[in-house]
Coordinates of C-alpha atoms in Angstrom, one line a residue:
G18 CA -81.1 34.0 -166.5
L19 CA -78.2 32.2 -164.9
S20 CA -78.4 28.5 -164.5
P21 CA -78.4 27.2 -160.9
A22 CA -74.8 26.0 -161.3
A23 CA -73.7 29.4 -162.5
A24 CA -75.5 31.1 -159.6
A25 CA -73.9 28.8 -157.1
E26 CA -70.5 29.4 -158.6
L27 CA -71.0 33.2 -158.4
R28 CA -72.1 32.9 -154.7
A29 CA -69.0 30.8 -153.9
R30 CA -66.8 33.3 -155.6
A31 CA -68.4 36.2 -153.7
V32 CA -67.8 34.4 -150.4
E33 CA -64.2 33.8 -151.3
L34 CA -63.7 37.5 -152.2
T35 CA -65.4 38.5 -149.0
E36 CA -63.2 36.3 -146.9
E37 CA -60.1 37.5 -148.8
A38 CA -61.1 41.1 -148.2
M39 CA -61.7 40.4 -144.5
T40 CA -58.4 38.6 -144.0
S41 CA -56.2 40.9 -146.1
G42 CA -55.9 44.6 -146.6
P43 CA -57.1 47.4 -144.4
L44 CA -60.4 45.6 -143.6
G45 CA -58.6 42.5 -142.4
D46 CA -56.3 44.6 -140.2
T47 CA -59.3 46.4 -138.7
L48 CA -61.1 43.2 -137.9
R49 CA -58.0 41.7 -136.3
R50 CA -57.6 44.9 -134.3
V51 CA -61.2 44.6 -133.2
D52 CA -60.6 41.0 -132.1
E53 CA -57.5 42.0 -130.2
L54 CA -59.3 44.8 -128.5
N55 CA -62.2 42.5 -127.5
A56 CA -59.7 40.0 -126.1
R57 CA -58.0 42.8 -124.2
R58 CA -61.4 44.0 -122.9
L59 CA -62.2 40.6 -121.6
E60 CA -58.8 40.3 -120.0
V61 CA -59.2 43.7 -118.3
E62 CA -62.7 42.8 -117.1
A63 CA -61.3 39.6 -115.6
Q64 CA -58.6 41.5 -113.9
L65 CA -61.1 44.0 -112.5
A66 CA -63.3 41.2 -111.3
A67 CA -60.3 39.6 -109.6
A68 CA -59.4 43.0 -108.0
E69 CA -62.9 43.5 -106.8
A70 CA -63.0 40.1 -105.3
A71 CA -59.7 40.7 -103.5
D72 CA -61.0 44.1 -102.2
R73 CA -64.1 42.4 -100.9
A74 CA -62.0 39.7 -99.2
R75 CA -59.8 42.3 -97.6
A76 CA -62.8 44.4 -96.5
Q77 CA -64.4 41.3 -95.0
G78 CA -61.2 40.4 -93.2
A79 CA -60.9 44.0 -91.9
G80 CA -64.6 43.9 -90.8
E81 CA -64.1 40.7 -88.9
G82 CA -61.0 42.3 -87.2
E83 CA -63.0 45.4 -86.3
L84 CA -65.8 43.1 -85.0
R85 CA -63.4 41.2 -82.8
E86 CA -62.0 44.5 -81.5
A87 CA -65.5 45.8 -80.8
Q88 CA -66.4 42.6 -79.0
G89 CA -63.3 42.9 -76.9
A90 CA -64.2 46.5 -76.1
V91 CA -67.7 45.5 -75.1
E92 CA -66.3 42.8 -72.8
D93 CA -63.9 45.3 -71.2
A94 CA -66.8 47.7 -70.7
L95 CA -68.9 45.0 -69.1
K96 CA -66.1 44.2 -66.7
E97 CA -65.7 47.8 -65.9
L98 CA -69.5 48.1 -65.3
E99 CA -69.4 45.1 -63.1
A100 CA -66.6 46.5 -61.0
A101 CA -68.3 49.9 -60.8
S102 CA -71.5 48.1 -59.7
E103 CA -69.6 46.4 -57.0
E104 CA -68.1 49.7 -55.9
V105 CA -71.6 51.2 -55.8
V106 CA -72.9 48.3 -53.7
E107 CA -70.0 48.7 -51.3
A108 CA -70.6 52.5 -51.1
A109 CA -74.3 51.9 -50.4
R110 CA -73.4 49.5 -47.6
G111 CA -71.0 51.9 -46.2
R112 CA -73.6 54.7 -46.4
A113 CA -76.2 52.5 -44.7
A114 CA -73.8 51.7 -41.9
L115 CA -72.9 55.3 -41.5
L116 CA -76.6 56.3 -41.4
R117 CA -77.2 53.6 -38.8
L118 CA -74.3 54.9 -36.8
L119 CA -75.6 58.5 -37.1
D120 CA -79.1 57.3 -36.1
E121 CA -77.8 55.5 -33.1
S122 CA -75.7 58.6 -32.1
E123 CA -78.7 60.8 -32.6
D124 CA -80.9 58.5 -30.5
R125 CA -78.4 58.4 -27.7
A126 CA -78.2 62.2 -27.8
E127 CA -82.0 62.3 -27.6
S128 CA -82.0 59.9 -24.7
A129 CA -79.5 62.0 -22.9
K130 CA -81.7 65.1 -23.6
A131 CA -84.7 63.3 -22.2
G132 CA -82.8 62.4 -19.1
A133 CA -81.7 66.0 -18.6
I134 CA -85.2 67.4 -19.1
A135 CA -86.7 65.0 -16.7
A136 CA -83.9 65.5 -14.1
V137 CA -84.3 69.2 -14.2
A138 CA -88.1 69.2 -14.0
G139 CA -88.3 66.5 -11.3
S140 CA -85.6 68.1 -9.2
L141 CA -87.4 71.4 -9.3
S142 CA -90.5 69.7 -7.9
A143 CA -88.5 67.8 -5.3
A144 CA -86.3 70.8 -4.1
P145 CA -88.9 72.3 -1.7
F146 CA -89.5 68.9 0.0
A147 CA -85.8 68.2 0.3
L148 CA -84.9 71.6 1.7
A149 CA -87.8 71.6 4.1
Q150 CA -86.8 68.2 5.5
G151 CA -83.2 69.3 5.7
H152 CA -81.9 66.6 3.4
P153 CA -80.1 68.3 0.5
L154 CA -78.6 64.9 -0.4
G155 CA -82.1 63.7 -1.3
L156 CA -82.1 66.4 -4.0
G157 CA -79.2 64.6 -5.8
V158 CA -80.9 61.3 -5.5
A159 CA -84.1 62.8 -7.0
F160 CA -82.0 64.3 -9.8
A161 CA -80.5 60.9 -10.6
S162 CA -83.8 59.1 -10.3
C163 CA -85.5 61.5 -12.7
A164 CA -82.7 61.3 -15.2
L165 CA -83.2 57.5 -15.3
F166 CA -86.9 58.0 -15.5
G167 CA -86.6 60.3 -18.5
V168 CA -84.5 57.9 -20.5
T169 CA -86.8 54.9 -19.6
Y170 CA -90.0 56.9 -20.1
R171 CA -89.0 57.8 -23.7
Y172 CA -88.2 54.2 -24.6
V173 CA -91.4 52.9 -22.9
V174 CA -93.8 55.4 -24.5
R175 CA -92.1 55.6 -27.9
E176 CA -94.6 57.3 -30.2
D177 CA -97.7 56.3 -28.3
W178 CA -98.0 59.6 -26.4
G179 CA -101.8 59.3 -26.4
N180 CA -101.8 56.1 -24.3
V181 CA -102.7 57.4 -20.9
Q182 CA -102.6 54.0 -19.2
L183 CA -99.0 53.4 -20.5
K184 CA -97.8 56.8 -19.3
S185 CA -99.5 56.6 -15.9
G186 CA -98.2 53.1 -15.5
A187 CA -94.6 54.2 -16.0
V188 CA -95.0 57.2 -13.6
G189 CA -96.7 55.0 -11.0
A190 CA -94.0 52.3 -11.2
F191 CA -91.2 54.7 -10.7
G192 CA -93.1 56.6 -8.0
L193 CA -94.0 53.4 -6.2
V194 CA -90.5 52.0 -6.2
R195 CA -89.0 55.2 -4.8
A196 CA -91.7 55.5 -2.2
L197 CA -91.3 52.0 -1.0
A198 CA -87.5 52.4 -0.8
A199 CA -87.9 55.6 1.2
G200 CA -90.6 54.1 3.4
E201 CA -88.5 51.1 4.2
V202 CA -85.7 53.4 5.4
I203 CA -88.1 55.4 7.5
F204 CA -89.7 52.3 9.1
R205 CA -86.4 50.7 9.8
H206 CA -85.1 53.9 11.5
D207 CA -88.2 54.4 13.6
G208 CA -88.4 50.7 14.4
A209 CA -84.8 50.8 15.7
S210 CA -85.5 53.8 17.8
G211 CA -88.5 52.3 19.7
G212 CA -91.5 51.7 17.4
L213 CA -93.5 52.9 14.5
G214 CA -95.6 56.0 15.1
L215 CA -98.0 58.0 13.1
S216 CA -95.3 60.4 12.2
A217 CA -93.4 57.7 10.4
V218 CA -96.5 56.6 8.5
G219 CA -97.2 60.2 7.6
E220 CA -93.7 60.9 6.5
A221 CA -93.8 57.8 4.3
A222 CA -97.1 58.9 2.8
V223 CA -95.7 62.4 2.1
L224 CA -92.6 60.8 0.4
A225 CA -94.9 58.6 -1.7
G226 CA -96.9 61.5 -2.8
Q227 CA -93.8 63.6 -3.5
S228 CA -92.3 60.8 -5.6
M229 CA -95.5 60.5 -7.7
L230 CA -95.6 64.2 -8.2
M231 CA -92.0 64.4 -9.1
F232 CA -92.2 61.8 -11.8
A233 CA -95.5 63.1 -13.0
L234 CA -94.0 66.6 -13.5
A235 CA -90.9 65.0 -15.2
A236 CA -93.3 63.2 -17.6
F237 CA -95.2 66.4 -18.3
A238 CA -92.0 68.2 -19.1
L239 CA -91.0 65.4 -21.6
E240 CA -94.4 65.5 -23.3
A241 CA -94.3 69.3 -23.6
C242 CA -90.8 69.1 -25.2
V243 CA -92.0 66.4 -27.6
A244 CA -95.1 68.4 -28.5
R245 CA -92.9 71.5 -29.3
Q246 CA -90.4 69.2 -31.3
L247 CA -87.7 70.0 -28.8
L248 CA -87.3 66.3 -28.2
S249 CA -87.8 63.4 -30.6
S250 CA -89.7 60.2 -29.7
F251 CA -88.0 56.8 -29.9
P252 CA -87.0 55.6 -32.5
G253 CA -85.9 59.1 -33.3
K254 CA -88.9 60.5 -35.3
K255 CA -90.3 63.8 -34.2

């Protein structure tokens, strides 16, 4: 066998031959080409990484711009919503005011209707007495009194049409006031003509009864119209 020195020399020679083969000739050219390609690959990868980073930066900047635009659009929409809400509130206020005006107009119309109903009913009951006594002017006074009674009666009773005491009190108050006024006129007339007689007292009593009956019939007509929904109670609910 070879001595250690000879073996080492052979190994050294083999290494030299291998390095010479790798650095010269076709093999050396191939290896250098491989190294160049690897270097080029690394350069291209670095360029691709830089391009991707630039793209991400541009995308991020564009995203931030879009975000700012979206925030601005949201703020504009909120402002428009606030303005629309204010318009809705104003419209609701206007609608409420219009409804109140309509309710008031309707209530005034119902009050006028109540006055007309009471005036017609009361005048019909007072007509025979006025014509029998030869005082047609008294029929006009009765008409006006019953019209006032109808309006007042509707406001006094409101929706409490089952309250007999309230209704009779309103009829009695109007009848008593009219009877006292008529009685005072009669007593003054008879007193000026020579004294008070039974005829004056009787006439005053008849007028008092006629006044009570007149307003009672007017109240009955009002209740009948309310029951048939021809007239609404105050505050305007049938």
